[in-house]
Each structure stands twice: as C-alpha cells, then as structure tokens.
PDB file of C-alpha atoms in Angstrom:
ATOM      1  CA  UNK A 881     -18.419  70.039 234.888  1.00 51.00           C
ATOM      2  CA  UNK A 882     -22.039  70.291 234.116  1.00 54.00           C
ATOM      3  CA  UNK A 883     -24.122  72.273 236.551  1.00 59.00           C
ATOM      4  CA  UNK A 884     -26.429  68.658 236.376  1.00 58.00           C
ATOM      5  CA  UNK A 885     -24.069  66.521 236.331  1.00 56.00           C
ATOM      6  CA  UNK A 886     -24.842  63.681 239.126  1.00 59.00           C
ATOM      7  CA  UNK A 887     -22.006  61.172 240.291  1.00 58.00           C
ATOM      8  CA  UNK A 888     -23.073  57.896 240.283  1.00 60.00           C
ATOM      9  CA  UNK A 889     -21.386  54.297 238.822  1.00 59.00           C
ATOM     10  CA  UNK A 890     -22.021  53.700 235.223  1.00 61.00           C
ATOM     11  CA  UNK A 891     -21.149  50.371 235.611  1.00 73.00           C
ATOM     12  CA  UNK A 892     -22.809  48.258 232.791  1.00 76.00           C
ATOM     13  CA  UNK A 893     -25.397  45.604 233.741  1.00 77.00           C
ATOM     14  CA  UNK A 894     -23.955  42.071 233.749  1.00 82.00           C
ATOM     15  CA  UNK A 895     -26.925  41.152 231.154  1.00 85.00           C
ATOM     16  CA  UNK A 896     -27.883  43.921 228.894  1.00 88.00           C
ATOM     17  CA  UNK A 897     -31.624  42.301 227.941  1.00 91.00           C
ATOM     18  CA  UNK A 898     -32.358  42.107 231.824  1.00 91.00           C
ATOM     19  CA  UNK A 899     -31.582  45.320 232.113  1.00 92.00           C
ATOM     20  CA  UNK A 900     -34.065  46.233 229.100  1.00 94.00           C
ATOM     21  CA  UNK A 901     -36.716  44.211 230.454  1.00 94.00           C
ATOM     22  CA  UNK A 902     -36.198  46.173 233.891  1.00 94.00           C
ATOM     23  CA  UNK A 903     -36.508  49.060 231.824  1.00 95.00           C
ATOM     24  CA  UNK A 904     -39.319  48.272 229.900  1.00 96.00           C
ATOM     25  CA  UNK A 905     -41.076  46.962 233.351  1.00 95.00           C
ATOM     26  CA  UNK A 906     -40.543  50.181 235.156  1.00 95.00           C
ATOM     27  CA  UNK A 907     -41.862  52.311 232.079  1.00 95.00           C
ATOM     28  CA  UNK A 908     -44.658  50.124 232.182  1.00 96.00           C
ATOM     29  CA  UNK A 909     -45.308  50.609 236.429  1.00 95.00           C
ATOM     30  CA  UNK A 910     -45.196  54.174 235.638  1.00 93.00           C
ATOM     31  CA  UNK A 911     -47.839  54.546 233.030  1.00 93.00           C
ATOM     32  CA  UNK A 912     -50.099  52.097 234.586  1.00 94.00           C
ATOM     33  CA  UNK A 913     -49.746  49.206 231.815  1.00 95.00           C
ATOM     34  CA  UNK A 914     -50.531  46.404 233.812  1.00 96.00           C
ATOM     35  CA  UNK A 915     -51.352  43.557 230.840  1.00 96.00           C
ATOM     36  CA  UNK A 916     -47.507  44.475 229.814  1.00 95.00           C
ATOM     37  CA  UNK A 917     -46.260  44.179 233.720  1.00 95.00           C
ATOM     38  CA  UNK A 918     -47.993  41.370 233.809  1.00 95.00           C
ATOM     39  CA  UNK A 919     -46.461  39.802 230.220  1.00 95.00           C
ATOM     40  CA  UNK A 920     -43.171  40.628 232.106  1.00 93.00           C
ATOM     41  CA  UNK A 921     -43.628  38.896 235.582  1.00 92.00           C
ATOM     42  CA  UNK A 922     -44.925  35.920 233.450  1.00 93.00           C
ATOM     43  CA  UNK A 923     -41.736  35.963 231.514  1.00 91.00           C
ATOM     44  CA  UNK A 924     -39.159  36.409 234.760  1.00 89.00           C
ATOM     45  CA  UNK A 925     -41.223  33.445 236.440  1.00 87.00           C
ATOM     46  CA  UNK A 926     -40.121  31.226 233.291  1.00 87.00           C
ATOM     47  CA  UNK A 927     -36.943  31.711 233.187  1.00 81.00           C
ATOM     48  CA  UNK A 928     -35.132  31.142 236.403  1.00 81.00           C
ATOM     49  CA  UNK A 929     -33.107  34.127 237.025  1.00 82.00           C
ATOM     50  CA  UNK A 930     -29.914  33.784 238.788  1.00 86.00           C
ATOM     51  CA  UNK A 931     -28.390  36.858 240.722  1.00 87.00           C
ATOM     52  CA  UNK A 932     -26.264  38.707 238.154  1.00 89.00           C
ATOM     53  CA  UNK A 933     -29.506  38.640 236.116  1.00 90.00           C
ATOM     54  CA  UNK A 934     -31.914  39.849 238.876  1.00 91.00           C
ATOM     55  CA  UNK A 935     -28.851  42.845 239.556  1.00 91.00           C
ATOM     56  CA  UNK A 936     -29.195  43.272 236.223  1.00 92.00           C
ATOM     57  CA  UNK A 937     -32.649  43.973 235.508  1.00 92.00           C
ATOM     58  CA  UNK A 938     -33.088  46.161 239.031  1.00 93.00           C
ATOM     59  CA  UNK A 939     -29.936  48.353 237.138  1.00 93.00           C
ATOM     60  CA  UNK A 940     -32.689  48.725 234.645  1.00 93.00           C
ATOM     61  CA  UNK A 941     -35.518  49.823 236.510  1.00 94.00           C
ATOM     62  CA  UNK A 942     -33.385  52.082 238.867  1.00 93.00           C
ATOM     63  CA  UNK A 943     -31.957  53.665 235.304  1.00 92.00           C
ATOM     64  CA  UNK A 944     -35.265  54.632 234.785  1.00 92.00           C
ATOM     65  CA  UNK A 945     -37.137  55.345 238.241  1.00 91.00           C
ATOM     66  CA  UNK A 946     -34.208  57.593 238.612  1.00 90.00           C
ATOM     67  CA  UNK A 947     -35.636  60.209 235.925  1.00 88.00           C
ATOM     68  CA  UNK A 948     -38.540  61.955 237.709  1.00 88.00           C
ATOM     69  CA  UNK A 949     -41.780  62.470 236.038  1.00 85.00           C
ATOM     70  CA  UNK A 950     -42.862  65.342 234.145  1.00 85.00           C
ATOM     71  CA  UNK A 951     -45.046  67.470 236.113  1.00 86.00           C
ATOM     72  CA  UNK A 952     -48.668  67.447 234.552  1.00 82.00           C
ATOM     73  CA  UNK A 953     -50.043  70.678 233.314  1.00 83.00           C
ATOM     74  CA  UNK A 954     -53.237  72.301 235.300  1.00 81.00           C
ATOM     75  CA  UNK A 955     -56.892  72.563 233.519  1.00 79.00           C
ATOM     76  CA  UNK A 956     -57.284  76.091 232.544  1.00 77.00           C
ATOM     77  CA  UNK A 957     -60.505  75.234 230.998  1.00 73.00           C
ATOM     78  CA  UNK A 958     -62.648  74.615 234.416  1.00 62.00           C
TER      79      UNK A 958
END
C-alpha cells in the first residue's frame, strides 16, 4: 500500500544469467559504454540463444530501462 508502489508481474526470468547480461547491457546503453555493448553482442552472437533465453535477457534490460535516469544537476559556475 505504498504511495509508489507500481503493479506489474514479478515473474522470474526463465534464465537468471540472461537476465544479468540484459542488465548489464542496458546499464551499459545508458552510460554510453560501447567496448562493453559490444563484448556483449559478441557474446549473444556465440551462443545461439533460444527464446526463453532471448525473453529472458529483454526481462533484464526492461528491469532496468524501467528506472528513469537521474536528472543531471545545472552549472552554477557559468
């Protein structure tokens, strides 16, 4: 009964690491890392990922795309 409490399915992902790797890739989008976006496409492309693990690691970057950015402070100095 939180006054931020959002209903949504906590189901868990099929494949925890995919979901972790999702994570990880999404952190990475965000702060503009793209040798470790990069690492990670070259790591998907390996392995061949079936569906539950593709559902899986787009559970992971949802998780985190759904936590909005902080808003950046303004330059008092200028």
């Amino acid at each position: 009964m939180g006054i931020f409490r959002r209903k949504n399915n906590d189901t868990a992902p099929a494949n925890p690491q995919m979901a972790e790797l999702g994570r990880e890739y999404a952190i990475a989008k965000r702060h503009g890392d793209r040798k470790t976006v990069g690492r990670i496409n070259r790591q998907i492309g390996e392995s061949g990922m079936s569906d539950s693990d593709r559902a899986s690691f787009q559970q992971g970057r949802d998780a985190y795309d759904s936590i909005p950015p902080i808003p950046r402070g303004r330059n008092r100095r200028r």
